Coordinates of C-alpha atoms in Angstrom, one line a residue:
M1 CA 2.9 24.5 25.8
T2 CA 5.3 24.6 28.7
G3 CA 8.6 26.4 28.9
P4 CA 11.8 24.7 27.9
V5 CA 13.0 21.6 29.8
I6 CA 16.2 19.7 29.7
D7 CA 16.5 16.3 28.1
E8 CA 18.9 14.4 30.2
Q9 CA 20.0 12.1 27.4
T10 CA 21.1 14.9 25.0
K11 CA 21.5 17.8 27.5
T12 CA 19.7 20.0 24.9
A13 CA 16.7 22.2 25.5
C14 CA 13.3 20.8 24.4
W15 CA 9.8 21.9 24.7
E16 CA 6.5 20.1 25.5
A17 CA 2.8 20.4 24.7
R18 CA -0.3 18.5 25.7
A19 CA -3.6 17.5 24.0
D20 CA -6.2 14.7 24.0
L21 CA -5.4 13.7 20.4
V22 CA -2.3 14.4 18.3
V23 CA -3.0 14.0 14.6
L24 CA 0.0 13.4 12.4
G25 CA -0.7 14.6 8.8
T26 CA -3.0 17.2 7.2
G27 CA -4.3 15.3 4.2
V28 CA -7.9 14.1 3.8
A29 CA -7.8 11.6 6.6
G30 CA -5.9 13.7 9.1
L31 CA -7.9 16.9 8.7
T32 CA -11.2 15.0 8.6
A33 CA -10.3 13.3 11.9
A34 CA -9.1 16.5 13.5
I35 CA -12.3 18.4 12.6
R36 CA -14.5 15.6 13.9
A37 CA -12.5 15.2 17.1
Q38 CA -12.9 18.9 17.8
E39 CA -16.6 18.6 17.2
L40 CA -16.7 15.9 19.8
G41 CA -15.0 18.1 22.4
L42 CA -11.5 16.8 22.2
R43 CA -8.4 19.0 22.5
V44 CA -6.7 18.4 19.2
L45 CA -3.1 19.2 18.0
V46 CA -2.3 18.6 14.4
V47 CA 1.3 18.1 13.2
T48 CA 2.6 18.3 9.7
K49 CA 6.2 18.3 8.5
A50 CA 5.3 20.8 5.7
A51 CA 2.7 23.5 5.3
V52 CA -0.9 22.6 6.2
E53 CA -2.0 22.4 2.6
D54 CA 0.9 20.3 1.4
G55 CA 0.7 16.6 1.0
N56 CA -0.6 14.0 -1.4
T57 CA -4.3 14.8 -1.1
R58 CA -4.1 18.0 -3.2
W59 CA -2.4 16.1 -6.1
A60 CA -5.3 13.6 -6.5
Q61 CA -6.8 14.2 -9.9
G62 CA -9.4 11.5 -10.7
G63 CA -12.1 12.0 -8.1
V64 CA -14.1 10.3 -5.4
A65 CA -15.6 6.9 -6.2
V66 CA -19.1 6.9 -4.6
V67 CA -22.6 5.6 -5.3
M68 CA -25.0 8.2 -4.0
E69 CA -28.7 7.2 -3.6
D70 CA -30.1 10.0 -5.7
Q71 CA -27.6 10.0 -8.6
H72 CA -26.0 7.0 -10.1
D73 CA -26.0 4.9 -13.3
E74 CA -29.0 2.8 -13.8
G75 CA -28.3 -0.6 -12.1
D76 CA -25.3 0.7 -10.2
S77 CA -25.2 0.2 -6.5
V78 CA -22.9 0.1 -3.5
A79 CA -22.9 -3.7 -3.9
R80 CA -21.5 -3.3 -7.4
H81 CA -18.9 -0.9 -6.1
V82 CA -18.0 -3.5 -3.5
D83 CA -17.7 -6.2 -6.2
D84 CA -15.4 -4.0 -8.4
T85 CA -13.2 -3.2 -5.3
L86 CA -12.9 -6.9 -4.4
T87 CA -12.0 -7.8 -8.0
A88 CA -9.3 -5.1 -8.1
G89 CA -7.9 -6.3 -4.7
A90 CA -7.1 -9.7 -6.2
G91 CA -8.4 -11.8 -3.3
L92 CA -6.8 -9.9 -0.4
C93 CA -9.5 -7.4 0.5
D94 CA -11.4 -7.8 3.7
P95 CA -15.1 -7.9 2.4
D96 CA -16.5 -6.5 5.7
A97 CA -14.1 -3.5 5.6
V98 CA -14.9 -2.9 1.9
G99 CA -18.6 -3.0 2.6
A100 CA -18.4 -0.7 5.6
I101 CA -16.3 2.0 4.0
L102 CA -18.1 2.1 0.7
A103 CA -21.5 2.1 2.3
D104 CA -20.5 5.1 4.4
G105 CA -19.3 7.0 1.4
P106 CA -22.4 8.9 0.6
R107 CA -22.7 10.3 4.1
A108 CA -19.0 11.3 4.0
V109 CA -19.4 13.1 0.7
S110 CA -22.5 14.9 1.8
W111 CA -20.6 16.2 4.9
L112 CA -17.8 17.4 2.6
R113 CA -20.2 19.2 0.4
S114 CA -21.9 20.8 3.4
A115 CA -18.5 22.1 4.4
G116 CA -18.2 23.8 1.0
A117 CA -16.7 21.4 -1.4
R118 CA -17.8 22.1 -5.0
F119 CA -17.9 19.1 -7.4
D120 CA -18.4 19.5 -11.1
P121 CA -22.1 19.7 -12.2
G122 CA -23.5 17.4 -14.8
A123 CA -26.8 17.2 -16.6
S124 CA -30.2 17.9 -14.9
G125 CA -28.6 19.4 -11.8
L126 CA -26.8 16.2 -10.9
L127 CA -23.1 15.9 -10.3
A128 CA -20.9 15.0 -13.3
R129 CA -19.5 11.4 -13.0
T130 CA -16.8 9.6 -14.9
R131 CA -15.5 6.1 -15.1
E132 CA -12.0 4.9 -14.3
G133 CA -10.0 1.6 -14.5
G134 CA -11.7 -1.3 -12.8
H135 CA -15.1 0.4 -12.4
S136 CA -18.1 -1.1 -14.0
A137 CA -20.1 2.2 -14.0
F138 CA -19.7 5.9 -14.1
R139 CA -19.5 6.6 -10.4
V140 CA -16.4 8.9 -9.9
I141 CA -17.4 12.5 -9.0
H142 CA -14.8 15.1 -9.6
A143 CA -14.0 18.8 -9.1
G144 CA -12.2 21.3 -11.3
G145 CA -12.1 18.7 -14.1
D146 CA -9.0 17.0 -12.8
A147 CA -8.3 18.9 -9.6
T148 CA -10.5 16.9 -7.1
G149 CA -7.8 16.5 -4.5
A150 CA -7.1 20.2 -4.5
E151 CA -10.7 21.0 -3.9
V152 CA -11.0 18.4 -1.1
E153 CA -7.9 19.8 0.5
R154 CA -9.0 23.5 0.1
T155 CA -12.3 22.6 1.8
L156 CA -10.8 20.8 4.7
V157 CA -8.1 23.5 5.3
A158 CA -10.7 26.2 5.2
E159 CA -12.9 24.3 7.7
A160 CA -9.9 23.7 10.0
T161 CA -8.8 27.3 9.8
G162 CA -12.3 28.5 10.5
R163 CA -12.4 26.3 13.6
R164 CA -9.0 27.6 14.7
L165 CA -7.6 24.1 14.9
P166 CA -4.0 24.3 16.2
V167 CA -1.5 23.1 13.7
L168 CA 2.2 22.7 14.1
E169 CA 3.6 23.2 10.6
R170 CA 7.1 22.1 9.6
H171 CA 7.4 19.7 12.6
I172 CA 8.2 16.1 12.0
A173 CA 7.3 13.2 14.4
V174 CA 10.2 11.0 15.3
D175 CA 9.0 8.3 17.8
A176 CA 6.0 7.4 20.0
L177 CA 6.0 8.0 23.7
R178 CA 5.1 4.7 25.4
T179 CA 4.1 3.8 28.9
P180 CA 5.6 0.9 30.8
R181 CA 2.7 -1.2 29.6
G182 CA 3.5 -0.4 26.0
D183 CA 0.6 2.0 25.4
V184 CA 1.2 5.0 23.1
A185 CA 0.8 8.4 24.9
G186 CA 2.3 11.0 22.6
V187 CA 5.2 11.5 20.2
T188 CA 8.6 13.2 20.1
V189 CA 9.1 15.7 17.3
L190 CA 11.7 18.0 15.7
D191 CA 10.7 21.6 15.1
P192 CA 11.7 23.5 11.9
E193 CA 15.2 24.2 13.4
G194 CA 15.7 20.6 14.5
R195 CA 15.0 21.3 18.2
P196 CA 13.5 18.2 19.9
G197 CA 10.1 18.5 21.5
V198 CA 7.6 16.3 23.3
L199 CA 3.8 16.1 22.6
R200 CA 1.9 14.3 25.3
A201 CA -1.6 12.9 24.5
P202 CA -3.5 9.7 25.3
A203 CA -4.1 9.2 21.6
V204 CA -2.0 9.6 18.5
L205 CA -3.5 9.2 15.0
L206 CA -1.2 8.3 12.1
A207 CA -2.4 10.0 8.9
T208 CA 0.9 10.6 7.2
G209 CA 0.1 9.2 3.8
G210 CA 2.3 7.0 1.6
M211 CA 5.8 6.1 0.7
G212 CA 6.3 7.0 -2.9
Q213 CA 9.7 8.5 -2.3
L214 CA 11.0 4.9 -2.0
Y215 CA 11.4 5.2 -5.8
Q216 CA 13.1 7.5 -8.2
A217 CA 9.9 8.5 -10.0
T218 CA 6.6 8.8 -8.3
S219 CA 3.3 10.8 -8.4
N220 CA 3.8 11.5 -4.6
P221 CA 5.2 14.7 -3.2
E222 CA 8.6 14.9 -1.6
I223 CA 7.2 14.4 1.9
A224 CA 5.8 10.9 1.2
T225 CA 8.6 9.1 2.9
G226 CA 6.7 6.4 4.9
D227 CA 7.1 8.1 8.2
G228 CA 3.9 6.9 9.7
V229 CA 4.5 3.2 8.9
A230 CA 8.0 3.5 10.4
L231 CA 6.8 5.2 13.5
G232 CA 4.0 2.7 13.9
L233 CA 6.3 -0.3 13.6
R234 CA 8.7 1.2 16.2
A235 CA 5.8 1.7 18.5
G236 CA 5.0 -2.0 18.5
A237 CA 2.2 -2.1 15.8
V238 CA 2.2 -4.5 12.9
A239 CA 2.0 -3.8 9.2
A240 CA 0.6 -5.9 6.4
D241 CA 0.6 -5.9 2.6
L242 CA 3.6 -3.7 2.2
E243 CA 4.7 -5.6 -0.9
F244 CA 1.8 -4.2 -2.8
V245 CA 2.8 -0.8 -4.1
Q246 CA 0.6 0.4 -6.9
F247 CA 2.3 2.0 -9.9
H248 CA 0.1 4.4 -11.7
P249 CA 0.2 3.5 -15.4
T250 CA 0.3 7.0 -16.7
V251 CA 2.5 9.7 -15.3
L252 CA 3.8 12.3 -17.7
Y253 CA 7.2 11.1 -19.1
T254 CA 10.2 13.4 -19.2
P255 CA 13.7 12.0 -19.8
G256 CA 15.6 11.4 -16.5
A257 CA 12.7 12.6 -14.3
R258 CA 13.2 12.2 -10.6
G259 CA 10.9 12.8 -7.6
R260 CA 7.3 13.8 -8.1
C261 CA 6.1 13.5 -11.7
P262 CA 2.8 15.1 -13.0
L263 CA 0.0 12.6 -13.0
V264 CA -2.1 11.9 -16.1
T265 CA -5.4 10.9 -14.5
E266 CA -7.0 7.6 -15.3
A267 CA -10.1 9.6 -16.1
V268 CA -8.5 10.6 -19.4
R269 CA -8.8 7.0 -20.5
G270 CA -12.3 7.0 -19.0
E271 CA -13.1 9.7 -21.5
G272 CA -11.8 7.6 -24.4
A273 CA -8.0 8.0 -24.7
V274 CA -6.0 4.8 -25.6
L275 CA -2.5 3.7 -24.9
V276 CA -0.2 3.0 -27.8
D277 CA 3.4 2.0 -28.0
G278 CA 6.3 3.6 -29.9
A279 CA 5.2 1.8 -33.1
G280 CA 1.7 3.1 -32.8
A281 CA 0.2 -0.3 -31.7
S282 CA -2.4 -0.6 -29.0
V283 CA -0.9 -1.6 -25.6
M284 CA -4.1 -3.1 -24.1
Q285 CA -5.8 -4.8 -27.0
G286 CA -6.3 -8.4 -26.1
V287 CA -4.8 -8.0 -22.6
H288 CA -8.0 -7.6 -20.5
P289 CA -11.7 -7.5 -21.2
L290 CA -11.8 -3.9 -19.9
G291 CA -9.0 -2.8 -22.3
D292 CA -7.6 0.5 -21.5
L293 CA -9.8 0.7 -18.3
A294 CA -8.4 -2.5 -16.8
P295 CA -7.2 -2.3 -13.2
R296 CA -4.0 -0.4 -12.7
D297 CA -1.8 -3.4 -11.9
V298 CA -2.9 -4.9 -15.2
V299 CA -2.2 -1.8 -17.3
S300 CA 1.2 -1.0 -15.6
G301 CA 2.3 -4.6 -16.1
A302 CA 1.2 -4.5 -19.8
I303 CA 3.2 -1.3 -20.4
T304 CA 6.3 -2.8 -18.7
R305 CA 6.1 -5.9 -20.8
R306 CA 5.6 -3.9 -24.0
L307 CA 8.6 -1.7 -23.2
A308 CA 10.9 -4.7 -22.8
S309 CA 10.7 -5.2 -26.6
A310 CA 11.4 -1.5 -27.3
P311 CA 8.7 -1.0 -30.0
G312 CA 9.7 1.7 -32.4
G313 CA 13.0 1.9 -30.6
I314 CA 11.4 3.3 -27.4
D315 CA 12.0 1.4 -24.2
D316 CA 11.1 3.9 -21.4
H317 CA 7.7 5.2 -22.2
V318 CA 4.5 4.7 -24.2
F319 CA 1.9 7.2 -25.4
L320 CA -1.6 8.1 -24.4
D321 CA -3.6 9.1 -27.5
A322 CA -6.2 11.6 -26.3
T323 CA -6.6 13.5 -29.5
G324 CA -10.1 12.2 -29.8
V325 CA -11.2 13.5 -26.4
P326 CA -13.4 16.6 -27.0
G327 CA -12.7 19.7 -24.9
F328 CA -9.5 18.3 -23.3
A329 CA -8.2 21.6 -22.0
K330 CA -11.4 22.4 -20.2
R331 CA -12.1 18.8 -18.9
F332 CA -8.5 18.2 -17.8
P333 CA -6.9 21.6 -17.1
T334 CA -4.2 20.3 -14.8
V335 CA -3.0 17.6 -17.2
F336 CA -3.3 20.1 -20.1
A337 CA -1.0 22.6 -18.4
A338 CA 1.6 19.9 -17.5
C339 CA 1.6 18.7 -21.1
R340 CA 2.0 22.2 -22.6
A341 CA 4.9 22.8 -20.2
I342 CA 6.9 20.1 -22.0
G343 CA 5.7 21.2 -25.4
V344 CA 2.9 18.6 -26.0
D345 CA -0.5 19.6 -27.1
P346 CA -2.9 16.8 -26.2
A347 CA -5.4 17.9 -28.9
R348 CA -2.8 17.1 -31.6
D349 CA 0.0 15.0 -30.0
P350 CA 0.0 11.7 -28.1
I351 CA 1.0 12.2 -24.5
P352 CA 4.2 10.4 -23.4
V353 CA 3.5 8.4 -20.3
T354 CA 5.2 5.8 -18.1
P355 CA 4.3 4.0 -14.9
A356 CA 5.5 5.4 -11.6
A357 CA 5.1 4.7 -7.9
H358 CA 1.7 5.9 -6.8
F359 CA -0.1 4.3 -3.8
A360 CA 0.8 2.0 -1.0
C361 CA -2.0 -0.6 -0.6
G362 CA -0.6 -1.8 2.7
G363 CA 0.4 -0.1 5.9
I364 CA -0.2 -0.3 9.6
V365 CA -2.9 -2.8 10.4
A366 CA -6.0 -0.9 11.5
G367 CA -9.7 -1.5 11.6
T368 CA -12.1 0.7 9.8
D369 CA -12.4 2.6 13.1
G370 CA -8.7 3.4 13.0
R371 CA -7.8 1.3 16.0
T372 CA -4.5 -0.6 15.8
G373 CA -3.1 -3.4 18.0
V374 CA -1.4 -0.8 20.3
A375 CA -3.6 1.1 22.7
G376 CA -3.5 4.8 22.1
L377 CA -2.3 4.4 18.5
Y378 CA -4.7 4.9 15.6
A379 CA -4.2 5.0 11.8
A380 CA -6.3 6.3 8.9
G381 CA -5.8 6.9 5.2
E382 CA -3.0 5.6 3.1
V383 CA -0.8 4.8 6.0
A384 CA -3.3 2.3 7.3
R385 CA -4.0 -1.2 6.1
T386 CA -7.8 -1.5 6.6
G387 CA -8.4 -4.3 4.1
L388 CA -10.1 -2.0 1.6
H389 CA -7.4 -2.2 -1.1
G390 CA -6.0 -5.7 -0.8
A391 CA -3.4 -6.4 -3.4
N392 CA -4.3 -3.4 -5.7
R393 CA -6.4 -0.3 -5.1
L394 CA -9.4 0.4 -7.2
A395 CA -9.1 3.9 -8.7
S396 CA -10.5 6.8 -6.7
N397 CA -11.3 4.8 -3.6
S398 CA -8.5 6.5 -1.6
L399 CA -10.1 9.9 -1.0
L400 CA -13.3 8.2 0.0
E401 CA -11.4 6.0 2.5
G402 CA -9.8 9.1 4.0
L403 CA -13.1 10.8 4.5
V404 CA -14.8 7.8 6.0
T405 CA -12.0 6.4 8.3
G406 CA -10.8 9.9 9.4
R407 CA -14.2 10.5 10.9
T408 CA -14.6 7.0 12.4
A409 CA -11.1 7.1 13.9
A410 CA -11.9 10.4 15.7
E411 CA -15.1 8.8 17.0
A412 CA -13.1 5.8 18.2
V413 CA -10.7 8.0 20.1
A414 CA -13.5 9.9 21.8
A415 CA -15.2 6.6 22.8
D416 CA -12.0 5.1 24.1
L417 CA -11.2 8.2 26.1
A418 CA -14.7 8.3 27.6
A419 CA -14.4 4.6 28.5
G420 CA -11.1 5.2 30.3
L421 CA -9.2 2.8 28.0
L422 CA -6.3 5.1 27.2
A423 CA -3.2 5.7 29.2
D424 CA -2.4 8.8 31.3
P425 CA 0.3 10.6 29.3
K426 CA 2.1 11.4 32.5
Q427 CA 3.0 7.7 32.7
A428 CA 5.0 7.9 29.5
S429 CA 8.6 8.6 29.5
A430 CA 10.2 10.6 26.7
P431 CA 12.5 8.2 25.0
A432 CA 16.2 8.9 24.7
W433 CA 17.0 10.6 21.4
G434 CA 18.8 7.4 20.2
R435 CA 20.2 6.3 17.0
L436 CA 18.4 5.2 13.9
R437 CA 19.5 3.3 10.8
M438 CA 19.6 5.6 7.8
A439 CA 20.5 4.5 4.2
E440 CA 21.8 7.0 1.7
R441 CA 18.7 8.1 -0.1
D442 CA 19.9 8.1 -3.7
A443 CA 21.3 4.6 -3.4
L444 CA 18.0 3.4 -1.8
Q445 CA 15.9 4.9 -4.5
R446 CA 18.0 3.5 -7.3
A447 CA 18.0 0.0 -5.8
M448 CA 14.3 0.0 -5.1
S449 CA 13.5 1.4 -8.6
R450 CA 15.7 -1.2 -10.3
Y451 CA 14.9 -4.3 -8.3
A452 CA 11.6 -3.8 -6.3
A453 CA 9.3 -1.8 -8.6
I454 CA 6.9 -3.5 -11.0
G455 CA 9.0 -6.5 -12.0
R456 CA 10.7 -8.4 -9.2
D457 CA 12.7 -11.6 -8.7
A458 CA 14.5 -13.3 -5.9
E459 CA 18.0 -12.3 -7.1
G460 CA 17.0 -8.6 -7.6
L461 CA 15.3 -8.4 -4.2
A462 CA 18.4 -9.8 -2.6
V463 CA 20.6 -7.3 -4.4
A464 CA 18.4 -4.4 -3.2
G465 CA 18.7 -5.7 0.3
A466 CA 22.5 -5.8 0.0
V467 CA 22.6 -2.3 -1.3
L468 CA 20.6 -1.1 1.7
D469 CA 23.0 -2.9 4.1
L470 CA 26.0 -1.4 2.5
S471 CA 24.7 2.2 2.3
T472 CA 23.2 2.2 5.9
S473 CA 24.8 3.9 8.9
D474 CA 23.5 4.5 12.4
G475 CA 23.1 8.0 13.8
P476 CA 20.9 10.2 15.9
P477 CA 18.1 11.9 13.9
R478 CA 19.2 15.5 14.1
T479 CA 17.3 16.9 11.0
H480 CA 14.1 16.3 9.2
A481 CA 16.0 14.6 6.4
D482 CA 17.5 12.2 9.0
V483 CA 14.1 11.2 10.2
E484 CA 12.8 10.7 6.6
N485 CA 15.8 8.7 5.6
A486 CA 15.4 6.4 8.6
S487 CA 11.8 5.9 7.7
L488 CA 12.6 5.1 4.1
T489 CA 15.2 2.6 5.2
L490 CA 13.0 0.8 7.6
V491 CA 10.0 0.7 5.2
A492 CA 12.2 -0.5 2.3
Q493 CA 13.6 -3.3 4.4
A494 CA 10.1 -4.4 5.4
L495 CA 8.9 -4.2 1.8
L496 CA 11.8 -6.3 0.5
A497 CA 11.2 -8.9 3.2
A498 CA 7.6 -9.3 2.3
A499 CA 8.2 -9.2 -1.5
A500 CA 10.9 -11.9 -1.3
R501 CA 8.7 -14.2 0.7
R502 CA 5.6 -13.9 -1.5
T503 CA 6.5 -16.3 -4.3
E504 CA 3.7 -15.5 -6.7
S505 CA 2.4 -12.6 -8.7
R506 CA -0.8 -10.9 -7.4
G507 CA -2.1 -7.4 -7.9
C508 CA 0.7 -4.9 -7.7
H509 CA 3.2 -7.5 -6.7
V510 CA 4.7 -9.0 -9.9
R511 CA 7.4 -11.7 -9.6
A512 CA 9.1 -12.5 -12.9
D513 CA 10.4 -15.8 -11.4
H514 CA 6.9 -16.6 -10.1
P515 CA 4.5 -15.2 -12.7
G516 CA 1.4 -17.2 -11.6
R517 CA -1.1 -16.4 -9.0
D518 CA -1.3 -19.1 -6.3
D519 CA -4.6 -19.0 -4.3
V520 CA -3.8 -22.2 -2.5
A521 CA -0.6 -21.0 -0.8
W522 CA -0.8 -17.2 -1.0
Q523 CA -4.4 -15.9 -0.7
R524 CA -3.5 -14.3 2.6
S525 CA -1.7 -11.3 3.9
Q526 CA 1.7 -11.2 5.6
L527 CA 2.2 -9.4 8.9
I528 CA 5.4 -7.5 9.6
R529 CA 6.7 -6.4 13.0
L530 CA 10.0 -5.3 14.5
N531 CA 12.2 -7.8 16.4
P532 CA 13.9 -6.8 19.6
S533 CA 16.9 -5.3 17.7
G534 CA 14.6 -3.1 15.6
Q535 CA 14.7 -5.1 12.4
P536 CA 11.5 -5.9 10.4
V537 CA 10.6 -9.6 10.4
L538 CA 7.7 -11.5 9.0
A539 CA 5.3 -13.0 11.4
D540 CA 3.6 -16.3 10.6
P541 CA 1.3 -15.6 7.6
V542 CA -2.3 -15.6 8.5
C543 CA -5.5 -15.5 6.6
T544 CA -6.9 -12.1 5.5
E545 CA -9.8 -12.2 7.9
E546 CA -7.5 -12.6 10.8
V547 CA -5.4 -9.5 10.1
A548 CA -8.2 -7.1 9.1

């Protein structure tokens, strides 16, 4: 890191640092990539806007979906896992990406276990496995009962700490540095006090997670504000499938809840719990062949439709009856503690649950190697659209994706550096600390929750867009909250544009005014980019294979 310099646009002191690779994010994808890049001899600098262990990974409860050669259900295979993923993705997955990521899963899990991750043991010395929605076999391994994400994050943080990986905590990335040719060669950041800084590197990896804070209620932490997608779009990359936001069917319901809500893992239903409405009737009976273990979009939609009729006088939540699940407190200690905190004993009481924003199936278009359409810019994890998830993510595929693509992205960076394909960071000019469009967050979240959540229609999407326009102002990003609000605003505008144009219902995208799935016109993804004025616009729609 050099001494302070003067930014001529703002006349304020700023600082500068250099690396071979800047990794934005310390979740499963970011830390896996950083560790692998260091193994390959790269100088790595990791940036996180919170503490190193904060983020969405540690909140993941269900587990890691993987078919390992020496322990799996009879007849299960990677091919069956692929089939289940393609089915959940509702026609928009890239089969090649699905096959590549899932086939690499056993190696990724073996590496994680060698780094110290402890998964729950089952019978005969094998790992315990459970089944979740959309899976045709018991193939989800877990840790701490329902604390898999916490164990994955603990392992990766310990490995990174042991390797003395440099991490800038409580720094937020603002914009990419770009060369005259348009290559990415670093990022601008704000430090914890809001002082601007410049990080120069020939490669930047986006691993910033999701965008759950677009909505009032979400399973995501407060830092999930879509920063990576916004930065990638402003850097010239394209995004796809942003209209597909998965709502987890079962987060713990508390009246008037805002922000991150405790998750009730799908594995609870995998162990035999059933959804019932306020009148005690089954929610999923006759809805889908898999019943309570149907894909998440199906279950969330069924709950939403059931609540419209307010059975038993209840129109904002249903119940998960887990009273028949033996040893609930030991198998699901995290869920049990959250339930007891609101006075519910799962052994005796049905658990009040409701759908909430959970996972972004779309993001910055990237290959399974993390490469995007912009030289020097890479993406891995939830921020990336690799083609694995399509229109709806299969349960517990996300941790696996982060482990696999984090590693392959680091290897792609090392290969591109060795081949001389990346720009010299000295050629990049630090951009002026200009103005960004920022909507008032509460107004944005209320509009998105009301008009762009599970049930959507043309009129509501237009209303949400109008609310954004009326509540948006331009200004320089002086604080972390300013950067987050600008990210939420840009991503919300892009999502609304894609959702309005997709006149069908598919996967996580449900249009009340277009309830049918249209494979003739809409079995394809939509690309989104920024126009010269910085507004998100839809590119000509192309087939899935062309955007993977």
